[in-house]
Coordinates of C-alpha atoms and ligand atoms in Angstrom, one line a residue:
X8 CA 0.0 0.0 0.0
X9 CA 1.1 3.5 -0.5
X10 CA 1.0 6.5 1.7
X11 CA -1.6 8.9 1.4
X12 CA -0.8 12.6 2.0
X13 CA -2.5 15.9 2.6
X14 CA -1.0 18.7 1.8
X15 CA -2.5 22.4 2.9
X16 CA -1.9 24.9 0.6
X17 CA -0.6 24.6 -3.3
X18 CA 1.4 27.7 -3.2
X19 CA 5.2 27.1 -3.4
X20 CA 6.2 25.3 -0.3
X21 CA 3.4 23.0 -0.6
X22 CA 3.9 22.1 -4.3
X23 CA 7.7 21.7 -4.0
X24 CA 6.8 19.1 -1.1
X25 CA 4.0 17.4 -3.5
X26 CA 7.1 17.6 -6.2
X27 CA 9.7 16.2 -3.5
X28 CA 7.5 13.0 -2.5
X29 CA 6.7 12.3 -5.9
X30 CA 10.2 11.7 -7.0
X31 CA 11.3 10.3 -3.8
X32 CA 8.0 7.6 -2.8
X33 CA 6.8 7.1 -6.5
X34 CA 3.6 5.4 -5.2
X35 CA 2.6 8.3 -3.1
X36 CA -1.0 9.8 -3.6
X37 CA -0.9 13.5 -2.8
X38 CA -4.1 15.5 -2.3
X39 CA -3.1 19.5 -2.4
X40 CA -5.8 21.2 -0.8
X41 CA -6.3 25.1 -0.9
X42 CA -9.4 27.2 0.0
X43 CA -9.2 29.2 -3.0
X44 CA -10.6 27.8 -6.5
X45 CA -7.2 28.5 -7.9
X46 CA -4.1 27.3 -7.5
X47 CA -0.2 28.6 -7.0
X48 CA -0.8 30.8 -3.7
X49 CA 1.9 33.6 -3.7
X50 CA 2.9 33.1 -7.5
X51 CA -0.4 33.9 -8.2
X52 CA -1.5 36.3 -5.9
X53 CA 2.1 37.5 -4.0
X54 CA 4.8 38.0 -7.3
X55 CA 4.5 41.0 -8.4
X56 CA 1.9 41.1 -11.7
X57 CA 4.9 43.2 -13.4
X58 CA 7.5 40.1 -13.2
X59 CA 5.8 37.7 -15.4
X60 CA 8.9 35.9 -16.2
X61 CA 9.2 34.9 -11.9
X62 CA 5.7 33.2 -13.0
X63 CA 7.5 30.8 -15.1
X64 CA 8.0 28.4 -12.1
X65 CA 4.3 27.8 -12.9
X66 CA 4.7 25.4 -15.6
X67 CA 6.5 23.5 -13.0
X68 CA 3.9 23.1 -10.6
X69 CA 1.2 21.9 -13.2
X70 CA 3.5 19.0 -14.1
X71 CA 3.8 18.1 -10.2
X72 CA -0.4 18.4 -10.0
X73 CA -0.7 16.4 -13.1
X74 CA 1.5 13.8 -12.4
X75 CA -0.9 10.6 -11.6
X76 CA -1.8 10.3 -7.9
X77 CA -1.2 14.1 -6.9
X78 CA -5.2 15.8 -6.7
X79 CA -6.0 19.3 -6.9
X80 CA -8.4 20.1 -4.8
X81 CA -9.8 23.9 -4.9
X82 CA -12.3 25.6 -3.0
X83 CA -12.2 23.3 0.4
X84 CA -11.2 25.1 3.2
X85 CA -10.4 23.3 6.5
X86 CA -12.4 25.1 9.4
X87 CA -15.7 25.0 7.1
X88 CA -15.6 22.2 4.7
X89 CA -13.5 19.6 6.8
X90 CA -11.9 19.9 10.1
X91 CA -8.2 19.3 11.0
X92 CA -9.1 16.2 12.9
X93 CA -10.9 14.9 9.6
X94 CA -7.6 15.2 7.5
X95 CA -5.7 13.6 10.6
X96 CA -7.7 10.7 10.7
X97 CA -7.9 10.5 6.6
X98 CA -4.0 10.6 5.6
X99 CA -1.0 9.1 6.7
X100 CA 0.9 12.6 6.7
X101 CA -0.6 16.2 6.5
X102 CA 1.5 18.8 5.9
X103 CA 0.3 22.4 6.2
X104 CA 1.4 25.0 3.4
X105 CA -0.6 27.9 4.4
X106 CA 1.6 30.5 4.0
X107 CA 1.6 33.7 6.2
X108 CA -1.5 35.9 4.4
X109 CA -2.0 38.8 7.2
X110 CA -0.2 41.6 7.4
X111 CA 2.2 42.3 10.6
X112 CA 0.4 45.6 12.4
X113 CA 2.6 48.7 12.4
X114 CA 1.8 48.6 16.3
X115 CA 1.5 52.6 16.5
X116 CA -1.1 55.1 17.1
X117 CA -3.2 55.7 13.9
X118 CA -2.6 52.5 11.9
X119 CA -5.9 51.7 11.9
X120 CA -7.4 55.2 10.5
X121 CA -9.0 54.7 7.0
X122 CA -6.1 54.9 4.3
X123 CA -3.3 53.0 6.1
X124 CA -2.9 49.3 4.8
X125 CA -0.7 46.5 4.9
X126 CA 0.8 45.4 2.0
X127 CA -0.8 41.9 2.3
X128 CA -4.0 43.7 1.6
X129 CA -2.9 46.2 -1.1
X130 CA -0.6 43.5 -3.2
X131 CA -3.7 41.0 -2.6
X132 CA -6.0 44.3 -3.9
X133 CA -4.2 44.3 -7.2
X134 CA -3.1 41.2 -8.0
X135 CA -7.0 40.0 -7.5
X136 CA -6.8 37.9 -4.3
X137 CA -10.7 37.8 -3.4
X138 CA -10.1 38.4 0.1
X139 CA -8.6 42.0 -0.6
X140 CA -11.0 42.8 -4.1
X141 CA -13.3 45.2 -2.3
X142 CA -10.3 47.0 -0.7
X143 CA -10.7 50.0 -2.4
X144 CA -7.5 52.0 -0.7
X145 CA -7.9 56.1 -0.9
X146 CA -5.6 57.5 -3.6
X147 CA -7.1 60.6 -4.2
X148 CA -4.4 62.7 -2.1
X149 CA -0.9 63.8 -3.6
X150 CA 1.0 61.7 -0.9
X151 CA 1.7 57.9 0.1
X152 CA 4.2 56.7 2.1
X153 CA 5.2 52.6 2.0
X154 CA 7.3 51.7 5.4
X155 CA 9.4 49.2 4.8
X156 CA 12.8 48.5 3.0
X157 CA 12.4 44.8 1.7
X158 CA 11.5 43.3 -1.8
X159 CA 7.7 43.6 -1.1
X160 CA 7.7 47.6 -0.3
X161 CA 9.9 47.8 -3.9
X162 CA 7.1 46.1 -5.7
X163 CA 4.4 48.1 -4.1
X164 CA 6.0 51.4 -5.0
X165 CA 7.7 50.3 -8.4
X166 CA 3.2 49.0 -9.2
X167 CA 2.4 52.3 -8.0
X168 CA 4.5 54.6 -10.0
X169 CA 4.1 52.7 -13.2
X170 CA 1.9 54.0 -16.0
X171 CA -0.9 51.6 -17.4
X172 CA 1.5 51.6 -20.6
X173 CA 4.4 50.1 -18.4
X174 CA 1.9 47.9 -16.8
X175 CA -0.4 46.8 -20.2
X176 CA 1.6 43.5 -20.5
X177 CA 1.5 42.5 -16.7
X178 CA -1.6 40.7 -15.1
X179 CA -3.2 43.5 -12.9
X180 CA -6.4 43.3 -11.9
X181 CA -8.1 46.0 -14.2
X182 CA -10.3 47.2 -11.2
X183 CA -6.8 48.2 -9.8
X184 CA -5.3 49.4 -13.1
X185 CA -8.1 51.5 -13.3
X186 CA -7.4 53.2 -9.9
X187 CA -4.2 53.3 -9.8
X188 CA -4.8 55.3 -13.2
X189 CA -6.9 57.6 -11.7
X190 CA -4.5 58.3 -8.6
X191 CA -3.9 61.7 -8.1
X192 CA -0.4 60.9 -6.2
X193 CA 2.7 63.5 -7.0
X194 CA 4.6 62.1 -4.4
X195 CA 5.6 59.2 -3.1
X196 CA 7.7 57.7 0.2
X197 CA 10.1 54.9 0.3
X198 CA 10.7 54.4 4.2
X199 CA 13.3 52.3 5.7
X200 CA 13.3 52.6 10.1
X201 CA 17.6 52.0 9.3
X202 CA 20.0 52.5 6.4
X203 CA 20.7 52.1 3.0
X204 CA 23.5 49.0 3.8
X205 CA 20.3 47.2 6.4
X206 CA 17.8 47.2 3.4
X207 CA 17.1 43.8 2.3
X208 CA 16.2 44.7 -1.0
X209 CA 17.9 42.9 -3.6
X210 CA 19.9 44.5 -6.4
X211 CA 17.8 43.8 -9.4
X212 CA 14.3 45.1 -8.2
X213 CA 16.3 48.0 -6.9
X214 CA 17.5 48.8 -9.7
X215 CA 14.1 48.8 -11.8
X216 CA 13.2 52.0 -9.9
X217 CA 15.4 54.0 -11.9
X218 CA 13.5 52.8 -14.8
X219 CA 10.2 54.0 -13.9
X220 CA 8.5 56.4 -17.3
X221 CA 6.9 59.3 -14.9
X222 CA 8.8 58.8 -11.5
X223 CA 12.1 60.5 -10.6
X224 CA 13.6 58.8 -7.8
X225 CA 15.3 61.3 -5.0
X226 CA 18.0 60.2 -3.3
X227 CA 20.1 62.3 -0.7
X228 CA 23.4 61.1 -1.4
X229 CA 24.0 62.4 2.4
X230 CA 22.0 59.6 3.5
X231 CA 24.5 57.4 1.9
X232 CA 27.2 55.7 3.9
X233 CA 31.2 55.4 2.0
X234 CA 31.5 51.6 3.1
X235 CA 28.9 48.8 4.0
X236 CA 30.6 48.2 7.3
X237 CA 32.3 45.4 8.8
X238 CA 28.5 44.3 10.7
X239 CA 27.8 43.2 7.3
X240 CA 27.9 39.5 7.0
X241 CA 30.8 38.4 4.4
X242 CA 28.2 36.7 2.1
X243 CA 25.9 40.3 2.0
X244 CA 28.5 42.1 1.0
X245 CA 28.3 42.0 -2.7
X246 CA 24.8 42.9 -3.1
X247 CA 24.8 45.8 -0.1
X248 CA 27.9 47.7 -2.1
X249 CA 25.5 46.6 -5.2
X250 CA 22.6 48.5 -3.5
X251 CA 25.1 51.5 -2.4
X252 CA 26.5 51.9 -6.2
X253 CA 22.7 52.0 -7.4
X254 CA 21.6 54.3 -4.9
X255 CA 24.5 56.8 -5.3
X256 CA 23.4 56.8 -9.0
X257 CA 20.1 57.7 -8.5
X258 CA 21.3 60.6 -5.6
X259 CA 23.4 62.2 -8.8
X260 CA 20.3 62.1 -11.3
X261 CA 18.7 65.4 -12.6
X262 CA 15.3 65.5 -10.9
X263 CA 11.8 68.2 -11.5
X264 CA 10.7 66.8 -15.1
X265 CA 8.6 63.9 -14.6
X266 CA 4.9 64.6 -12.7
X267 CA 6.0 61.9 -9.8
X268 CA 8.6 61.4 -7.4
X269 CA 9.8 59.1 -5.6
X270 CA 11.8 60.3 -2.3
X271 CA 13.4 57.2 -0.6
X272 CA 14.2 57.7 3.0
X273 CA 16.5 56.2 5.5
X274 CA 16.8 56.3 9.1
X275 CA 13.3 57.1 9.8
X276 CA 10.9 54.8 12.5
X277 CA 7.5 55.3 12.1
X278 CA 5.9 56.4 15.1
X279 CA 2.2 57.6 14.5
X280 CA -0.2 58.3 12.0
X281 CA -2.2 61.5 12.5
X282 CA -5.9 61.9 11.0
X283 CA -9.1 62.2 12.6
X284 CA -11.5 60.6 10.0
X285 CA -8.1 59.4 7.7
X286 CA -4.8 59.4 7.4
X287 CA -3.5 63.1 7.5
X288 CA 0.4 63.0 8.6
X289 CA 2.9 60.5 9.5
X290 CA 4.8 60.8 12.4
X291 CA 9.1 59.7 12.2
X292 CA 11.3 59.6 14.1
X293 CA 15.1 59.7 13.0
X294 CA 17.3 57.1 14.6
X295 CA 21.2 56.9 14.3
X296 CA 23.2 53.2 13.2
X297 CA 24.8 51.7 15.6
X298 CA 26.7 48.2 13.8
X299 CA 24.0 48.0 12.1
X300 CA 21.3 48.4 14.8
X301 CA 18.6 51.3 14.7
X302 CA 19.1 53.6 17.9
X303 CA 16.1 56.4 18.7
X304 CA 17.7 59.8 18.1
X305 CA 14.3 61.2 20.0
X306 CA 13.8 63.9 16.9
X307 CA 11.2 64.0 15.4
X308 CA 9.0 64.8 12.3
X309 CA 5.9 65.0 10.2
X310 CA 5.4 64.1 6.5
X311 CA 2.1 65.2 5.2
X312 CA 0.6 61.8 3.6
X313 CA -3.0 60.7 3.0
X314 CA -2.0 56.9 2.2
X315 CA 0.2 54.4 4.4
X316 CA 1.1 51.2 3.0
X317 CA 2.9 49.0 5.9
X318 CA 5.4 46.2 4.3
X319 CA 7.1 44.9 7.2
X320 CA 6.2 41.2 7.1
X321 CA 3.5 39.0 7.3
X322 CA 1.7 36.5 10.0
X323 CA 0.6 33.2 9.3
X324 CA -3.5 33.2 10.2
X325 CA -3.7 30.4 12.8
X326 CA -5.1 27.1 12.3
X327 CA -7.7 25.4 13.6
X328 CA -7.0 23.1 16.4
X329 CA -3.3 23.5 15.5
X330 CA -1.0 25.1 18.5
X331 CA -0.1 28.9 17.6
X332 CA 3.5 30.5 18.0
X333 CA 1.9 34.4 18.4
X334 CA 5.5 36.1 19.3
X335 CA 6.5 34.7 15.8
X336 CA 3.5 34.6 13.9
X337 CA 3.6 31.0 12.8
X338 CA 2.3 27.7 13.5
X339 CA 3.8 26.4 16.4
X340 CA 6.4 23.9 15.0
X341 CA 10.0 21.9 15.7
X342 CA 11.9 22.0 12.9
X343 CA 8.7 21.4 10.8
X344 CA 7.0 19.1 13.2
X345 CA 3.7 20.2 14.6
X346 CA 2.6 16.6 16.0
X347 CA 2.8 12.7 14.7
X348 CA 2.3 12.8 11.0
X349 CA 1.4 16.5 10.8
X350 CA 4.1 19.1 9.3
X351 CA 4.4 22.6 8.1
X352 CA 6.3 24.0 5.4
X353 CA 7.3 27.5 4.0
X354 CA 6.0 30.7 5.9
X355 CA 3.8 29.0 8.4
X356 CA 6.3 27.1 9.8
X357 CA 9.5 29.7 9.8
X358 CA 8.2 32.9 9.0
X359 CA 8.3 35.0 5.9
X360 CA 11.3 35.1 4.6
X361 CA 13.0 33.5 0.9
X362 CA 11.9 33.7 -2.6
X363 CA 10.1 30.6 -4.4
X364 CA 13.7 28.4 -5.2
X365 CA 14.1 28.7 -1.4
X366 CA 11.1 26.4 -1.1
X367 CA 12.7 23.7 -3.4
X368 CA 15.5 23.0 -0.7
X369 CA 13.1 23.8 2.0
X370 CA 10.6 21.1 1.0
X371 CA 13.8 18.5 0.0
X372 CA 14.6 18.0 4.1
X373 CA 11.1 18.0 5.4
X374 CA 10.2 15.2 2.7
X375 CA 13.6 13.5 4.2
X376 CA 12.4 14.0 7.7
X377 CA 9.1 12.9 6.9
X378 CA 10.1 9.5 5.0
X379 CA 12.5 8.7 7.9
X380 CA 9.6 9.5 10.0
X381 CA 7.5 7.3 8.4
X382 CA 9.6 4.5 9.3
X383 CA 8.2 4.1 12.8
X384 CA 4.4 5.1 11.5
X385 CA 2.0 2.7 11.6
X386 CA 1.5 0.6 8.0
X387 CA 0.0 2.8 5.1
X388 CA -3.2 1.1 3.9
X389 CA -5.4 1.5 7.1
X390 CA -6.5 5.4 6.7
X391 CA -9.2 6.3 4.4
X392 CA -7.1 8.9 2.6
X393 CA -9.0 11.2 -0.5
X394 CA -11.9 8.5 -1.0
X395 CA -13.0 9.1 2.6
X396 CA -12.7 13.1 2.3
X397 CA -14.3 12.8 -1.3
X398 CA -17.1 11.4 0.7
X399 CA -17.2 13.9 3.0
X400 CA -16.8 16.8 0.6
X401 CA -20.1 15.3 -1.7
X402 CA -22.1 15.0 1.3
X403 CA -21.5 18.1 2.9
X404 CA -21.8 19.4 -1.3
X405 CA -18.8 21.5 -1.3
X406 CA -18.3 22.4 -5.4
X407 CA -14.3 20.9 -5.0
X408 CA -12.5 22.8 -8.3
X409 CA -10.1 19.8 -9.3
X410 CA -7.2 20.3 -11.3
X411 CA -9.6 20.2 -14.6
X412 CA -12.0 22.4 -13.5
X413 CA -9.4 25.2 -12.5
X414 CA -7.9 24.5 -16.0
X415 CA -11.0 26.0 -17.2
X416 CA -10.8 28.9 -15.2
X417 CA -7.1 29.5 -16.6
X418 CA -8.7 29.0 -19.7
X419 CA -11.1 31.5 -19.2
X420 CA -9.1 34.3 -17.6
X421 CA -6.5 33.7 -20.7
X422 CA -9.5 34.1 -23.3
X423 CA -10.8 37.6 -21.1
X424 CA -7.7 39.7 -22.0
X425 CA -7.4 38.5 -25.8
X426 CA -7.1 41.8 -27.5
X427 CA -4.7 43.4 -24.7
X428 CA -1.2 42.4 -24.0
X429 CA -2.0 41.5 -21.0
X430 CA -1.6 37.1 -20.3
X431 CA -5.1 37.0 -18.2
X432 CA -7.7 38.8 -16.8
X433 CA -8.2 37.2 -13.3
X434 CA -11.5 36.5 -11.9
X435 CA -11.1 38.4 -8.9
X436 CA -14.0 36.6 -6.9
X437 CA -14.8 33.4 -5.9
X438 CA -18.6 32.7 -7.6
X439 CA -16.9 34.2 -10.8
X440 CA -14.2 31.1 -10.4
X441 CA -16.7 29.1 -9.9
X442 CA -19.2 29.6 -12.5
X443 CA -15.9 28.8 -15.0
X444 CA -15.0 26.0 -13.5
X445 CA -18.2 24.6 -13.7
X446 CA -19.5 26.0 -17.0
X447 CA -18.5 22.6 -18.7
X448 CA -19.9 19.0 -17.6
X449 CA -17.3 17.6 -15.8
X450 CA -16.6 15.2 -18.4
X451 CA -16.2 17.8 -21.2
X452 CA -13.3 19.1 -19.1
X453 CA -10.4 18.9 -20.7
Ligands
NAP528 P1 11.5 41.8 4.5 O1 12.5 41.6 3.5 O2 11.7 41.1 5.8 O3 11.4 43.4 4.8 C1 10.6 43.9 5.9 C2 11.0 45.3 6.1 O4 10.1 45.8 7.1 C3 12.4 45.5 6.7 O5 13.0 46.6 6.0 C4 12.2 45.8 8.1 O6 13.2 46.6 8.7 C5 10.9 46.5 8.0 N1 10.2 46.6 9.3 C6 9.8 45.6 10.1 N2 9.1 46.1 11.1 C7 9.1 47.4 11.0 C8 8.5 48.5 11.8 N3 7.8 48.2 12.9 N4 8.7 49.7 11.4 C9 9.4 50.0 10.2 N5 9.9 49.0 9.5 C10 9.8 47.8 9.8 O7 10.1 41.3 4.1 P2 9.2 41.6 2.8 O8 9.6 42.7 2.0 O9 7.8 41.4 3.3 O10 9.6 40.3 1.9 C11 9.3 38.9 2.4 C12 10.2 38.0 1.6 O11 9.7 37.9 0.3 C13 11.6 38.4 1.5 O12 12.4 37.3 1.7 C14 11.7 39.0 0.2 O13 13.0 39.0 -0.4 C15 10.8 38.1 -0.6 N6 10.3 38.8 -1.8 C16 11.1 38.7 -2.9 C17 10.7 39.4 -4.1 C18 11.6 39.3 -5.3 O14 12.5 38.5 -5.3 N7 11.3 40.1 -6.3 C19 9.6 40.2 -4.1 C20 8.8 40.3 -2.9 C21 9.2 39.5 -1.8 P3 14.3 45.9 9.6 O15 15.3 45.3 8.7 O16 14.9 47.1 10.3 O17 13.7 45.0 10.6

């Protein structure tokens, strides 16, 4: 008999560990399971819609689902459709994929006045995660300010400050297009709480700024530091004097011709947002490096802004009826281990950190751990595995989206942007996935 495993999620980390057991236990069956109709998690809904060619690991993943004896199934959720104990009892392993989807809170006075958001919601908002369709953020001031100085807070602002020309061969959502068009922003705020040299962006995506039609980017080359510094870890090095060479380029470009800029700041902590019925002011605070640590200078100032995106990390939402790690946001796990037979992967289980190849090695000593776990497991071959949730699924008539049925919605999103350059127009609500999954008897799928 072969083992039957669960897997929670079918964004990176989970696919990489359907792709890793596949090679390694040939005989496996693999259910993926994801609440959404669609699958690919962050690629779909996290990479930016601007970096098509990241969205090439795709292809990738629908080999691992189509491979015989891996299952897509869409649209179950566990908490409404099946409980945690139900997958327990049904598979010989589960491992839980889910990501980290909610945005860390700034923690200050004022983050919760209408047009602050956290980059969860925002990057969701255009990139047509259903959760974050109605969103709506207020871009009708001159000023927004995204705090943060990693790869995420470069995407939002780089989306931001694009025109729809620069954007007509990416997949945003036109909803978001279409505000983001209408935006009456003249200025915009890059804002890291330490330096240049702590950034983690990385060179490339740093880089695309100073390619942005409309925006100048302002740099104070004051703000600029000679050396990285010896707190610098050897292997940073490279891309930190990287960084430093393409900021002190953009600090020596002309700047007053294009109708947006882009000031990036260093050294500032956000301490407040001001507003009464929104967002009005943000409140910094300058701090001072010490190796590499941000100290609070105690001076402090205001920057007039009516938006604040947030892009300082992400939380994992909790599970039902798995133990919760709140100081770190994710499920409580050791090394991967949440109990006998149940394992997380990716975000949930160490926070969110790595881009999709980090998965790939990720998922390659879990699936080790878990075969050698497996080991001392009772036999395979006594657990229901996917008949017994298929039963439970048709009786409690959840509409499951299989890997055919979401090949229909693909299908359809493809066919909704013929005519533009863009690759899809995404259905950006969950009875809209639906109705094309489901528009063709199941055995017409192809
Ligand atoms: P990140 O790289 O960890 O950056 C988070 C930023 O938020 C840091 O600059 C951090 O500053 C700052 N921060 C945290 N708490 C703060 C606070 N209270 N006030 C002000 N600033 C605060 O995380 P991310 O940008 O969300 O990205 C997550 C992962 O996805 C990263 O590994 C990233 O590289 C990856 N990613 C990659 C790409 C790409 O390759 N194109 C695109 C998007 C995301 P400190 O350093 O001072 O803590």
């Amino acid at each position: 008999m072969s083992h039957q495993i669960a897997i929670v999620g079918s964004g990176p980390a989970g696919l990489y560990v359907a792709e890793v057991f596949a090679k390694l236990l040939p005989d496996v069956t693999i259910d993926v399971i994801d609440q959404l109709p669609t699958p690919y998690g962050l690629v779909r809904g996290g990479i930016a819609p601007d970096h098509q060619s990241t969205k090439n690991v795709i292809r990738q993943f629908e080999r691992t689902l189509s491979r015989p004896g891996t299952r897509f199934l869409g649209n179950v959720e566990i908490g409404r459709d099946l409980t945690y104990e139900e997958l327990k009892a049904a598979y010989d392993v589960v491992v839980l994929s889910i990501g980290a989807a909610v945005d860390r809170r700034l923690g200050i006075p004022g983050d919760d006045l209408p047009g602050v958001y956290g980059s969860a919601a925002i990057v969701g908002w255009y990139n047509g995660h259903p959760m974050h369709t109605d969103l709506a953020p207020l871009l009708d001031g001159t000023t927004l300010a995204v705090i943060g100085n990693g790869n995420v807070a470069l995407d939002i602002v780089r989306v931001i400050a694009k025109t729809q020309a620069e954007l007509a061969a990416s997949d945003i959502c036109s909803h978001a297009d279409q505000a983001l068009a209408a935006a009456t922003l003249t200025d915009l705020y890059l804002i890291g709480r330490r330096g240049p040299v702590e950034a983690s962006f990385t060179s490339k995506e740093l880089g695309e700024l100073g390619d942005l039609e409309r925006c100048d980017v302002i740099v104070d080359p004051q703000q600029l530091p000679a050396e990285v510094g010896s707190h610098v870890p050897e292997k940073e090095v490279k891309v930190k004097q990287r960084n430093l060479e393409i900021l002190r380029e953009f600090s020596t470009r002309p700047h007053g011709e294009r109708p947006l800029r882009l000031h990036v700041l260093f050294n500032a902590a956000p301490v407040a947002v001001l507003g009464e019925d929104r967002a009005r002011a943000l409140v910094l605070e300058r701090t001072r490096l010490e190796q590499g640590r941000a100290i609070a200078t105690g001076e402090r100032f205001e920057l007039p802004v009516q938006t604040v995106v947030s892009a300082i990390g992400y939380r994992t939402v909790p599970f039902p009826g798995v133990p919760f790690d709140e100081s770190r946001g994710i499920l409580a796990n050791d090394e991967g281990l949440i109990e006998p037979g149940v394992y997380a992967s990716g975000w949930c289980k160490h926070g969110p950190r790595g881009v999709v190849g980090t998965n790939r090695t990720d998922a390659q000593g879990l699936v080790a751990r878990i075969i050698a776990d497996l080991e001392h497991a009772p036999q395979p071959g006594t657990k229901p595995g996917g008949a017994g949730i298929d039963r439970l699924l048709r009786e409690r008539g959840v509409r499951v989206v299989d890997y055919a049925a979401w090949g229909e919605i693909d299908r359809a999103e493809i066919a909704r942007a013929q005519g533009s350059a863009k690759p899809r127009e995404k259905f950006v609500r969950v009875d809209e996935m639906l109705e094309a999954a489901f528009a063709l008897p199941s055995d017409e799928r192809r």
